[in-house]
Amino acid sequence: MDNAVALPNALPLAQPAGFGARIAAMPAKAKFSFALGVAALAAVVIAMTMWSSQGDYKVLYANLSDKDGGAIIAALSQMNVPYRHADGGSAILVPASKVHDARLKLASAGLPKGSVVGFELMDGARFGQTQFQERLTFQRGLEGELTRSITAMAAVQNARVHLALPNQNGFFREQQKPSASVMLSLYPGRTLDRAQIAGIVHLVSSSVPEMSPKAVSVLDQTGALLSGGADTAQAGLDATQLQYVQQVEANYNKRIFDLLEPLVGRDNLRASVTADLDFSQTEATAEEFQPNQGANASISIRSQQTTEQNGSGAATPAGVPGAASNQPPLAATAPLTGASQPLQAAQGGTTGGNSRRDSVTNYEVDKTVRVTRNATGTVKRLNAAVVVNHRSVTDAKGKTTQVALSPEEIDKLTALVQEGIGFSKDRGDSVKVINAPFKVEQVKEVELPLWKQPEVIDLLRSFAAPGALAVVALLVFFGMIRPAVKAALAPPPAPEPGSQVAEVVDGDAALPSPTLPAIEAPKTHEHLDNARNLAKTNPAAVAGIVRGWVNGEAA
């Protein structure tokens, strides 16, 4: 017999005790929301873990060619090293803790190889290659080796070497000489002096047989010819001469500042010196001849020749006929100079014979050879312009005003500048000192708000990703997971005290008569009529049935 009775205030069935069972007993919508929240929270936690484990990235290699970049990326992938790209792909970044380890491993693998290849091209020579291919490979290898040597210089960023090696034939007169061209790319702000350019020319010419240094041309990235002969050097000032001119002008400027700054104050002086230097090279040779002059002048005999002849014969009269013949003879003299001597008187005839004596004496003549070479870099002219600010004067009330300098003070400053730079009127130097007020622009310091300061912006950028992930995690937890967990862990509602079911379940007293309104049901239903009659006639039995339902006992 079915003893089913429907009561209006009956309690729901007992819920499962386990957390999993409670989750399973939740509605489908609540379970989907809970599962989605758990998955989102797990994704946020994984993202935060990966972001924190990446750390700081540093540059592994920069300015790489496409070929070397691809080889390095392939090697990093094999070593399981994370990497990033920067500067449009020309730089490769890896975690800071793995920079040195990755460089050593890549170096052991021969990376980066560089876009320049040398004599390693000869290692992969194929069997059966022609003589032209072999000569071309040798030329490419030689150009690569020269490029590597030139780029080893501190000021050279990149270089390209082009060699023109003509074919050798059996006719020596018809053979052409090799030549070379070098294209240099220098680092910004750096230059090559004349000695370095000559070293590059000598390096290239010495590496190729029968190449003359004059056949090597060196250019920079702007297309300017750095090497050349004497005609090119005389066309204008080279880098060394320009640097020397700048040093001379800077030295004169420093002299002016050292003299005038203690007088006019700091930042109250502006000076500019222009130096005109002469770099022309001249050489003169002169020979001078001077006779021996003066009584004390030393006489040097270069050569002397004396000839004397004696002979015998009849006596012949000698001398000059006339009155002088009656005078006694004088002693014979041999004058050193061409001065005339008095005539000798006529002598009587001699019976001993005749004699002849000749003497030739050559003397040295003074000779002076003078070679004059003018010094290069001499100062031809100096022009100095100096501007002095007005003097600041503070009165008794503390007010500061600008006062112009007097003409006497300007003259004194001009004299100091002239003495400081070595003023020469004959050389055409000019010095101009003027007094004028300086225009000082007031720069207002704009205080940036806190959220615009660079330090704060960098800090916000560093914490933006983890902060956003943390906010998403909180929203997922409090919006999706927490309500589901709270509903699953909520205890079943307790029966209200004083209700009929509570009295029946907890106590042994007889169930009082019901005071609730009766449940209307179809009159034709026999089970409902029987239940109503049983409740009216035997309320204790009905209470026992309800107690069995609540305790989970079988009816």
Coordinates of C-alpha atoms in Angstrom, one line a residue:
M1 CA 0.0 0.0 0.0
D2 CA 1.3 3.4 -0.9
N3 CA 1.6 5.7 2.1
A4 CA 2.6 8.8 0.2
V5 CA 1.4 12.0 1.9
A6 CA 2.1 15.5 0.7
L7 CA 2.6 18.1 3.5
P8 CA 2.8 21.8 2.8
N9 CA 5.8 22.5 5.1
A10 CA 7.9 19.4 4.4
L11 CA 11.8 19.9 4.4
P12 CA 14.0 19.2 1.3
L13 CA 16.1 16.1 1.1
A14 CA 19.6 16.1 2.8
Q15 CA 22.5 17.4 0.6
P16 CA 25.7 15.4 0.0
A17 CA 28.4 15.9 2.5
G18 CA 31.6 16.1 0.2
F19 CA 32.8 19.3 -1.6
G20 CA 33.0 17.5 -4.9
A21 CA 29.6 16.1 -4.5
R22 CA 28.3 19.5 -3.7
I23 CA 29.9 21.0 -6.8
A24 CA 28.4 18.2 -8.9
A25 CA 25.0 18.9 -7.4
M26 CA 25.2 22.6 -8.4
P27 CA 23.2 23.8 -11.4
A28 CA 24.8 23.6 -14.9
K29 CA 25.2 27.4 -15.2
A30 CA 26.9 27.7 -11.8
K31 CA 29.3 24.8 -12.7
F32 CA 30.2 26.3 -16.0
S33 CA 30.9 29.7 -14.3
F34 CA 33.1 27.9 -11.7
A35 CA 35.1 26.0 -14.3
L36 CA 35.6 29.1 -16.5
G37 CA 36.8 31.1 -13.5
V38 CA 39.3 28.4 -12.4
A39 CA 40.7 28.2 -16.0
A40 CA 41.1 32.0 -16.2
L41 CA 42.8 32.1 -12.9
A42 CA 45.2 29.4 -13.9
A43 CA 46.0 31.3 -17.1
V44 CA 46.7 34.5 -15.2
V45 CA 49.0 32.6 -12.8
I46 CA 50.9 31.0 -15.6
A47 CA 51.3 34.3 -17.4
M48 CA 52.7 36.0 -14.3
T49 CA 55.1 33.2 -13.8
M50 CA 56.4 33.3 -17.3
W51 CA 56.7 37.1 -17.2
S52 CA 58.7 37.0 -13.9
S53 CA 61.0 34.3 -15.2
Q54 CA 62.0 36.1 -18.4
G55 CA 64.1 38.7 -16.5
D56 CA 66.3 41.4 -18.2
Y57 CA 67.4 41.0 -21.8
K58 CA 70.7 42.3 -23.0
V59 CA 72.3 42.6 -26.5
L60 CA 74.1 39.4 -27.6
Y61 CA 75.2 40.7 -31.1
A62 CA 74.4 43.9 -33.0
N63 CA 74.8 45.1 -36.6
L64 CA 74.6 41.6 -37.9
S65 CA 74.1 40.6 -41.5
D66 CA 71.0 38.6 -42.5
K67 CA 73.1 35.5 -43.0
D68 CA 74.8 35.7 -39.7
G69 CA 71.5 36.6 -37.9
G70 CA 69.8 33.5 -39.3
A71 CA 72.6 31.2 -38.3
I72 CA 72.7 32.6 -34.8
I73 CA 69.0 32.3 -34.3
A74 CA 69.1 28.7 -35.5
A75 CA 71.9 28.0 -33.0
L76 CA 70.1 29.6 -30.1
S77 CA 67.0 27.6 -30.9
Q78 CA 69.0 24.4 -30.7
M79 CA 70.5 25.5 -27.4
N80 CA 67.0 26.3 -26.0
V81 CA 68.0 29.9 -25.3
P82 CA 65.2 32.5 -25.6
Y83 CA 65.9 35.5 -27.7
R84 CA 64.4 38.7 -29.0
H85 CA 64.9 41.1 -31.9
A86 CA 65.7 44.8 -31.6
D87 CA 66.5 47.7 -33.9
G88 CA 64.6 46.2 -36.8
G89 CA 66.2 42.8 -36.5
S90 CA 69.8 44.0 -36.6
A91 CA 70.4 43.2 -32.9
I92 CA 69.7 39.9 -31.0
L93 CA 68.9 40.0 -27.3
V94 CA 69.0 37.1 -24.8
P95 CA 68.5 37.0 -21.0
A96 CA 71.3 38.8 -19.2
S97 CA 72.3 35.7 -17.3
K98 CA 73.0 33.8 -20.5
V99 CA 74.9 36.4 -22.6
H100 CA 78.4 35.2 -21.9
D101 CA 77.5 31.6 -22.0
A102 CA 75.8 32.0 -25.4
R103 CA 78.7 34.0 -26.8
L104 CA 81.2 31.3 -25.9
K105 CA 79.1 28.5 -27.3
L106 CA 78.5 30.5 -30.5
A107 CA 82.2 31.3 -30.8
S108 CA 83.0 27.6 -30.6
A109 CA 80.6 27.0 -33.5
G110 CA 82.4 29.7 -35.5
L111 CA 79.5 32.3 -35.3
P112 CA 79.2 35.0 -36.3
K113 CA 81.2 34.4 -39.4
G114 CA 80.9 37.9 -40.7
S115 CA 80.0 39.0 -44.2
V116 CA 83.7 39.2 -45.2
V117 CA 85.4 36.0 -46.3
G118 CA 89.1 35.5 -46.7
F119 CA 91.4 32.7 -47.8
E120 CA 88.9 30.1 -46.3
L121 CA 87.4 30.3 -49.8
M122 CA 90.3 28.2 -51.0
D123 CA 89.4 25.4 -48.5
G124 CA 86.3 24.5 -50.5
A125 CA 88.0 24.3 -53.9
R126 CA 86.0 22.0 -56.2
F127 CA 87.7 19.4 -58.4
G128 CA 87.8 20.5 -62.0
Q129 CA 87.5 24.2 -61.6
T130 CA 89.0 26.4 -64.3
Q131 CA 92.0 28.6 -64.0
F132 CA 89.8 31.7 -64.2
Q133 CA 87.7 30.5 -61.3
E134 CA 90.8 29.7 -59.2
R135 CA 92.2 33.1 -59.9
L136 CA 88.9 34.8 -59.1
T137 CA 88.6 32.9 -55.8
F138 CA 92.2 33.9 -54.9
Q139 CA 91.4 37.5 -55.6
R140 CA 88.2 37.4 -53.5
G141 CA 90.2 35.8 -50.6
L142 CA 92.9 38.5 -50.8
E143 CA 90.3 41.3 -50.8
G144 CA 88.6 39.7 -47.8
E145 CA 91.9 39.5 -45.8
L146 CA 92.8 43.1 -46.6
T147 CA 89.3 44.2 -45.5
R148 CA 89.7 42.4 -42.2
S149 CA 93.1 44.0 -41.6
I150 CA 91.8 47.5 -42.4
T151 CA 88.7 47.1 -40.2
A152 CA 90.9 46.2 -37.3
M153 CA 91.8 49.9 -37.0
A154 CA 90.0 51.8 -34.2
A155 CA 88.6 54.6 -36.4
V156 CA 87.4 52.3 -39.3
Q157 CA 83.8 50.9 -39.0
N158 CA 83.7 49.1 -42.3
A159 CA 85.8 48.8 -45.4
R160 CA 85.7 47.4 -48.9
V161 CA 88.8 46.6 -51.0
H162 CA 88.7 46.3 -54.8
L163 CA 91.7 44.8 -56.6
A164 CA 92.4 45.0 -60.3
L165 CA 94.8 42.2 -61.1
P166 CA 95.6 42.1 -64.8
N167 CA 96.5 38.9 -66.6
Q168 CA 100.2 38.2 -67.0
N169 CA 101.6 37.5 -70.4
G170 CA 104.9 36.6 -71.8
F171 CA 105.7 40.2 -73.0
F172 CA 107.2 42.2 -70.2
R173 CA 106.7 45.6 -71.9
E174 CA 103.0 45.0 -72.5
Q175 CA 102.2 43.8 -68.9
Q176 CA 99.9 46.1 -66.9
K177 CA 100.5 47.0 -63.3
P178 CA 97.9 46.1 -60.7
S179 CA 95.9 48.7 -58.9
A180 CA 93.5 48.9 -55.9
S181 CA 90.7 51.0 -54.5
V182 CA 89.8 51.1 -50.8
M183 CA 86.4 52.5 -49.5
L184 CA 86.3 53.3 -45.8
S185 CA 83.4 53.9 -43.5
L186 CA 84.6 55.8 -40.4
Y187 CA 82.9 56.0 -37.1
P188 CA 81.0 59.3 -36.4
G189 CA 83.4 62.0 -35.2
R190 CA 86.6 60.2 -36.1
T191 CA 89.2 60.9 -38.8
L192 CA 92.3 59.4 -40.1
D193 CA 95.6 61.3 -40.1
R194 CA 98.1 61.3 -42.9
A195 CA 100.3 58.6 -41.3
Q196 CA 97.3 56.2 -41.0
I197 CA 96.3 56.8 -44.6
A198 CA 99.8 56.1 -45.7
G199 CA 99.8 52.9 -43.6
I200 CA 96.7 51.7 -45.4
V201 CA 98.2 52.4 -48.8
H202 CA 101.4 50.6 -47.8
L203 CA 99.4 47.6 -46.5
V204 CA 97.6 47.2 -49.7
S205 CA 100.5 47.8 -52.0
S206 CA 102.7 45.4 -50.1
S207 CA 100.1 42.7 -50.2
V208 CA 100.0 42.6 -54.0
P209 CA 103.1 41.9 -56.1
E210 CA 104.4 44.7 -58.3
M211 CA 101.8 47.2 -57.1
S212 CA 103.0 50.7 -56.7
P213 CA 101.7 52.8 -53.7
K214 CA 100.6 55.5 -56.2
A215 CA 98.2 52.9 -57.7
V216 CA 96.2 52.7 -54.4
S217 CA 93.2 55.1 -53.9
V218 CA 91.6 55.5 -50.5
L219 CA 88.2 57.1 -50.2
D220 CA 85.9 57.8 -47.2
Q221 CA 82.1 57.3 -47.0
T222 CA 81.5 60.8 -48.3
G223 CA 83.5 60.1 -51.5
A224 CA 86.4 62.4 -50.6
L225 CA 89.8 61.2 -51.8
L226 CA 92.1 60.7 -48.8
S227 CA 95.2 59.5 -50.6
G228 CA 96.9 61.4 -53.5
G229 CA 100.1 62.9 -54.8
A230 CA 101.8 66.2 -54.1
D231 CA 99.4 68.1 -56.4
T232 CA 96.4 66.9 -54.4
A233 CA 98.1 67.8 -51.2
Q234 CA 98.7 71.3 -52.3
A235 CA 95.1 71.9 -53.5
G236 CA 94.0 72.5 -49.9
L237 CA 94.5 71.8 -46.3
D238 CA 94.4 68.2 -45.2
A239 CA 92.9 66.9 -42.0
T240 CA 96.2 67.3 -40.1
Q241 CA 96.7 70.9 -41.1
L242 CA 93.1 71.8 -40.3
Q243 CA 93.5 70.2 -36.9
Y244 CA 96.7 72.2 -36.3
V245 CA 94.9 75.4 -37.2
Q246 CA 92.1 74.6 -34.7
Q247 CA 94.7 73.9 -32.0
V248 CA 96.4 77.2 -32.7
E249 CA 93.2 79.2 -32.5
A250 CA 92.0 77.3 -29.4
N251 CA 95.4 78.2 -27.7
Y252 CA 95.0 81.9 -28.5
N253 CA 91.4 81.8 -27.2
K254 CA 92.5 80.2 -24.0
R255 CA 95.1 82.9 -23.5
I256 CA 92.5 85.6 -23.9
F257 CA 90.1 83.9 -21.4
D258 CA 92.9 83.3 -18.9
L259 CA 93.8 87.1 -19.0
L260 CA 90.3 88.7 -19.0
E261 CA 88.1 86.3 -17.0
P262 CA 89.6 87.4 -13.6
L263 CA 88.8 91.0 -14.5
V264 CA 85.3 90.8 -16.0
G265 CA 84.1 87.6 -14.3
R266 CA 83.0 84.2 -15.5
D267 CA 80.5 84.0 -18.4
N268 CA 81.0 87.7 -19.1
L269 CA 83.4 87.2 -22.0
R270 CA 83.2 85.9 -25.6
A271 CA 86.3 85.7 -27.8
S272 CA 87.1 84.4 -31.3
V273 CA 90.5 84.2 -32.9
T274 CA 91.1 83.5 -36.6
A275 CA 94.7 82.4 -37.5
D276 CA 96.0 82.6 -41.0
L277 CA 98.8 80.0 -41.3
D278 CA 101.3 79.5 -44.1
F279 CA 101.9 75.8 -44.9
S280 CA 103.9 76.4 -48.1
Q281 CA 107.3 74.8 -48.2
T282 CA 110.2 76.8 -49.9
E283 CA 113.9 76.0 -50.2
A284 CA 116.7 78.4 -51.4
T285 CA 120.4 77.7 -52.1
A286 CA 123.0 80.5 -52.4
E287 CA 126.8 80.6 -53.1
E288 CA 128.8 83.7 -52.1
F289 CA 132.5 84.6 -53.1
Q290 CA 134.5 87.2 -51.1
P291 CA 138.1 88.3 -51.7
N292 CA 140.8 88.4 -49.0
Q293 CA 140.5 91.9 -47.7
G294 CA 142.4 93.8 -45.0
A295 CA 146.0 93.6 -43.8
N296 CA 145.1 90.9 -41.2
A297 CA 143.2 88.8 -43.7
S298 CA 144.7 85.3 -43.8
I299 CA 146.1 84.3 -47.2
S300 CA 145.9 80.6 -48.1
I301 CA 148.1 79.4 -51.0
R302 CA 146.4 76.8 -53.1
S303 CA 149.3 76.1 -55.5
Q304 CA 152.8 77.6 -56.3
Q305 CA 155.1 77.0 -59.4
T306 CA 158.7 78.4 -59.9
T307 CA 160.8 78.1 -63.1
E308 CA 164.5 79.2 -63.3
Q309 CA 166.8 79.0 -66.3
N310 CA 170.6 79.9 -66.5
G311 CA 172.8 80.2 -69.7
S312 CA 176.4 81.4 -70.8
G313 CA 177.3 83.7 -73.7
A314 CA 179.0 86.9 -74.9
A315 CA 178.7 90.0 -72.8
T316 CA 175.9 92.2 -73.8
P317 CA 174.9 95.5 -72.5
A318 CA 172.0 95.6 -70.2
G319 CA 169.8 98.2 -68.6
V320 CA 168.1 101.3 -69.9
P321 CA 170.3 103.7 -71.7
G322 CA 170.4 107.2 -70.4
A323 CA 171.4 109.1 -67.3
A324 CA 170.4 106.2 -65.1
S325 CA 173.3 104.2 -66.5
N326 CA 175.8 106.1 -64.5
Q327 CA 174.2 105.3 -61.2
P328 CA 175.1 102.2 -59.1
P329 CA 172.7 99.2 -59.5
L330 CA 170.0 98.5 -56.9
A331 CA 169.2 95.2 -55.2
A332 CA 166.7 93.1 -57.2
T333 CA 163.2 92.7 -55.6
A334 CA 160.2 90.5 -56.4
P335 CA 157.0 92.3 -55.7
L336 CA 154.0 90.5 -54.5
T337 CA 151.6 92.9 -56.0
G338 CA 151.4 94.4 -59.4
A339 CA 152.8 97.8 -58.3
S340 CA 155.3 99.3 -60.7
Q341 CA 159.0 99.6 -59.6
P342 CA 161.5 102.2 -60.7
L343 CA 163.5 101.5 -63.8
Q344 CA 166.8 99.8 -63.4
A345 CA 169.8 101.7 -64.6
A346 CA 171.7 100.4 -67.6
Q347 CA 174.3 97.9 -66.5
G348 CA 177.5 97.1 -68.0
G349 CA 177.9 94.0 -70.1
T350 CA 178.1 90.7 -68.3
T351 CA 180.4 88.0 -69.4
G352 CA 178.8 85.2 -67.2
G353 CA 175.8 84.4 -69.4
N354 CA 172.0 85.0 -69.1
S355 CA 169.3 83.7 -66.6
R356 CA 165.5 83.5 -66.4
R357 CA 163.2 82.9 -63.4
D358 CA 159.3 82.5 -63.5
S359 CA 157.1 82.1 -60.4
V360 CA 153.3 81.4 -60.4
T361 CA 151.3 81.4 -57.1
N362 CA 147.5 80.6 -56.8
Y363 CA 145.6 81.7 -53.7
E364 CA 142.2 80.3 -52.3
V365 CA 139.1 82.4 -52.7
D366 CA 136.3 82.5 -49.9
K367 CA 133.1 80.6 -50.8
T368 CA 129.8 80.4 -48.8
V369 CA 127.0 78.0 -49.6
R370 CA 123.7 78.8 -47.8
V371 CA 120.5 76.6 -47.9
T372 CA 117.3 78.1 -46.5
R373 CA 114.1 76.2 -45.8
N374 CA 111.1 78.0 -44.5
A375 CA 109.2 76.5 -41.6
T376 CA 105.6 75.3 -42.3
G377 CA 102.7 76.4 -40.3
T378 CA 104.0 79.9 -39.6
V379 CA 101.5 82.6 -38.6
K380 CA 100.8 85.0 -41.4
R381 CA 98.1 87.0 -39.7
L382 CA 95.9 87.0 -36.5
N383 CA 92.4 88.5 -36.1
A384 CA 90.9 88.6 -32.6
A385 CA 87.4 89.7 -31.7
V386 CA 86.4 90.1 -28.1
V387 CA 83.0 91.0 -26.6
V388 CA 82.8 92.0 -22.9
N389 CA 79.6 92.2 -20.9
H390 CA 78.5 95.3 -19.0
R391 CA 79.7 95.5 -15.4
S392 CA 77.1 94.7 -12.7
V393 CA 76.9 97.4 -10.0
T394 CA 74.9 97.0 -6.8
D395 CA 73.9 100.2 -4.9
A396 CA 73.3 100.7 -1.2
K397 CA 69.7 99.6 -1.5
G398 CA 70.7 96.2 -3.0
K399 CA 69.5 97.0 -6.6
T400 CA 71.8 95.6 -9.3
T401 CA 72.2 97.5 -12.6
Q402 CA 74.4 97.0 -15.7
V403 CA 77.0 99.7 -16.3
A404 CA 79.0 100.1 -19.5
L405 CA 82.8 100.1 -19.3
S406 CA 84.7 103.3 -19.8
P407 CA 86.9 103.9 -22.9
E408 CA 90.0 103.7 -20.6
E409 CA 89.0 100.2 -19.5
I410 CA 88.4 99.1 -23.0
D411 CA 91.9 100.3 -24.0
K412 CA 93.4 98.4 -21.2
L413 CA 91.6 95.2 -22.1
T414 CA 92.7 95.7 -25.8
A415 CA 96.3 96.1 -24.7
L416 CA 96.1 92.9 -22.7
V417 CA 94.7 91.0 -25.6
Q418 CA 97.4 92.3 -27.9
E419 CA 100.1 91.3 -25.6
G420 CA 98.5 87.9 -24.9
I421 CA 98.3 86.8 -28.6
G422 CA 101.6 88.4 -29.6
F423 CA 100.2 91.3 -31.7
S424 CA 102.4 92.4 -34.6
K425 CA 101.5 95.5 -36.6
D426 CA 104.0 94.7 -39.3
R427 CA 102.3 91.3 -39.8
G428 CA 98.9 93.0 -40.2
D429 CA 97.2 91.6 -37.0
S430 CA 94.0 93.2 -35.8
V431 CA 92.3 93.1 -32.4
K432 CA 88.9 94.5 -31.6
V433 CA 87.4 94.7 -28.1
I434 CA 83.8 96.0 -27.7
N435 CA 81.6 96.3 -24.7
A436 CA 77.9 95.3 -25.0
P437 CA 75.2 93.9 -22.7
F438 CA 74.6 90.2 -22.9
K439 CA 71.1 89.0 -23.5
V440 CA 70.3 86.4 -20.9
E441 CA 67.2 84.3 -21.5
Q442 CA 65.3 83.3 -18.4
V443 CA 64.7 79.6 -18.5
K444 CA 61.6 78.7 -16.5
E445 CA 61.8 75.4 -14.8
V446 CA 58.6 73.6 -15.5
E447 CA 57.7 71.1 -12.8
L448 CA 56.3 68.1 -14.3
P449 CA 53.4 66.4 -12.5
L450 CA 54.2 63.1 -10.8
W451 CA 52.5 61.0 -13.5
K452 CA 54.6 62.6 -16.3
Q453 CA 58.1 62.2 -14.7
P454 CA 60.3 59.7 -16.6
E455 CA 61.1 57.7 -13.5
V456 CA 57.4 57.3 -12.6
I457 CA 56.6 56.3 -16.2
D458 CA 59.3 53.7 -16.3
L459 CA 58.1 52.3 -12.9
L460 CA 54.5 52.1 -14.2
R461 CA 55.7 50.4 -17.4
S462 CA 57.6 47.8 -15.4
F463 CA 54.6 47.1 -13.1
A464 CA 51.9 47.4 -15.8
A465 CA 51.9 43.8 -16.9
P466 CA 51.9 42.2 -13.4
G467 CA 49.4 44.7 -12.1
A468 CA 47.0 44.0 -15.0
L469 CA 47.3 40.3 -14.4
A470 CA 46.7 40.7 -10.7
V471 CA 43.5 42.8 -11.4
V472 CA 42.2 40.1 -13.8
A473 CA 43.0 37.4 -11.2
L474 CA 41.0 39.3 -8.5
L475 CA 38.0 39.8 -10.8
V476 CA 38.0 36.2 -11.8
F477 CA 38.2 35.0 -8.2
F478 CA 35.6 37.3 -6.7
G479 CA 33.3 37.3 -9.7
M480 CA 33.2 33.7 -10.7
I481 CA 35.0 31.3 -8.3
R482 CA 34.1 32.8 -4.9
P483 CA 30.3 32.7 -5.4
A484 CA 30.4 29.1 -6.6
V485 CA 32.6 28.0 -3.7
K486 CA 30.4 29.9 -1.2
A487 CA 27.2 28.2 -2.6
A488 CA 28.8 24.8 -2.4
L489 CA 30.1 25.2 1.1
A490 CA 26.8 26.7 2.5
P491 CA 25.1 24.4 5.2
P492 CA 21.5 23.2 4.6
P493 CA 18.8 25.5 6.2
A494 CA 17.7 24.4 9.7
P495 CA 13.9 23.9 10.4
E496 CA 12.2 26.7 12.1
P497 CA 11.5 26.2 15.8
G498 CA 7.9 25.5 16.8
S499 CA 6.9 23.9 13.5
Q500 CA 5.0 20.7 13.4
V501 CA 7.7 18.7 11.7
A502 CA 10.3 19.8 14.3
E503 CA 8.0 18.7 17.1
V504 CA 7.4 15.4 15.4
V505 CA 11.0 14.6 14.6
D506 CA 12.6 15.8 17.8
G507 CA 10.0 14.9 20.4
D508 CA 7.8 11.9 21.3
A509 CA 4.7 13.9 21.9
A510 CA 1.6 13.3 19.8
L511 CA 1.3 15.3 16.7
P512 CA -1.3 18.1 17.3
S513 CA -4.1 18.6 15.0
P514 CA -3.0 20.5 11.9
T515 CA -3.9 24.1 11.7
L516 CA -2.8 24.7 8.2
P517 CA -5.3 24.9 5.4
A518 CA -6.2 21.7 3.7
I519 CA -4.7 20.8 0.3
E520 CA -7.4 20.6 -2.3
A521 CA -7.1 17.7 -4.6
P522 CA -9.3 16.0 -7.1
K523 CA -12.1 14.1 -5.2
T524 CA -11.9 11.2 -7.6
H525 CA -8.3 10.4 -6.4
E526 CA -8.7 7.5 -3.9
H527 CA -5.1 7.8 -2.5
L528 CA -5.7 11.4 -1.5
D529 CA -9.0 10.5 0.1
N530 CA -7.4 7.6 2.0
A531 CA -4.5 9.9 3.2
R532 CA -6.9 12.4 4.5
N533 CA -9.0 9.8 6.3
L534 CA -5.8 8.3 7.8
A535 CA -4.5 11.7 9.0
K536 CA -7.9 12.4 10.7
T537 CA -8.4 9.0 12.3
N538 CA -4.8 8.0 13.1
P539 CA -2.4 11.0 13.3
A540 CA 0.3 9.0 15.1
A541 CA 0.7 6.7 12.1
V542 CA 1.0 9.6 9.8
A543 CA 3.7 11.1 12.1
G544 CA 5.6 7.8 12.0
I545 CA 5.6 7.8 8.2
V546 CA 6.9 11.3 8.0
R547 CA 9.6 10.5 10.6
G548 CA 10.7 7.6 8.4
W549 CA 11.0 9.9 5.4
V550 CA 13.1 12.4 7.2
N551 CA 15.5 9.7 8.6
G552 CA 15.9 8.1 5.2
E553 CA 14.2 4.8 6.3
A554 CA 12.2 2.7 3.9
A555 CA 8.5 3.2 4.0

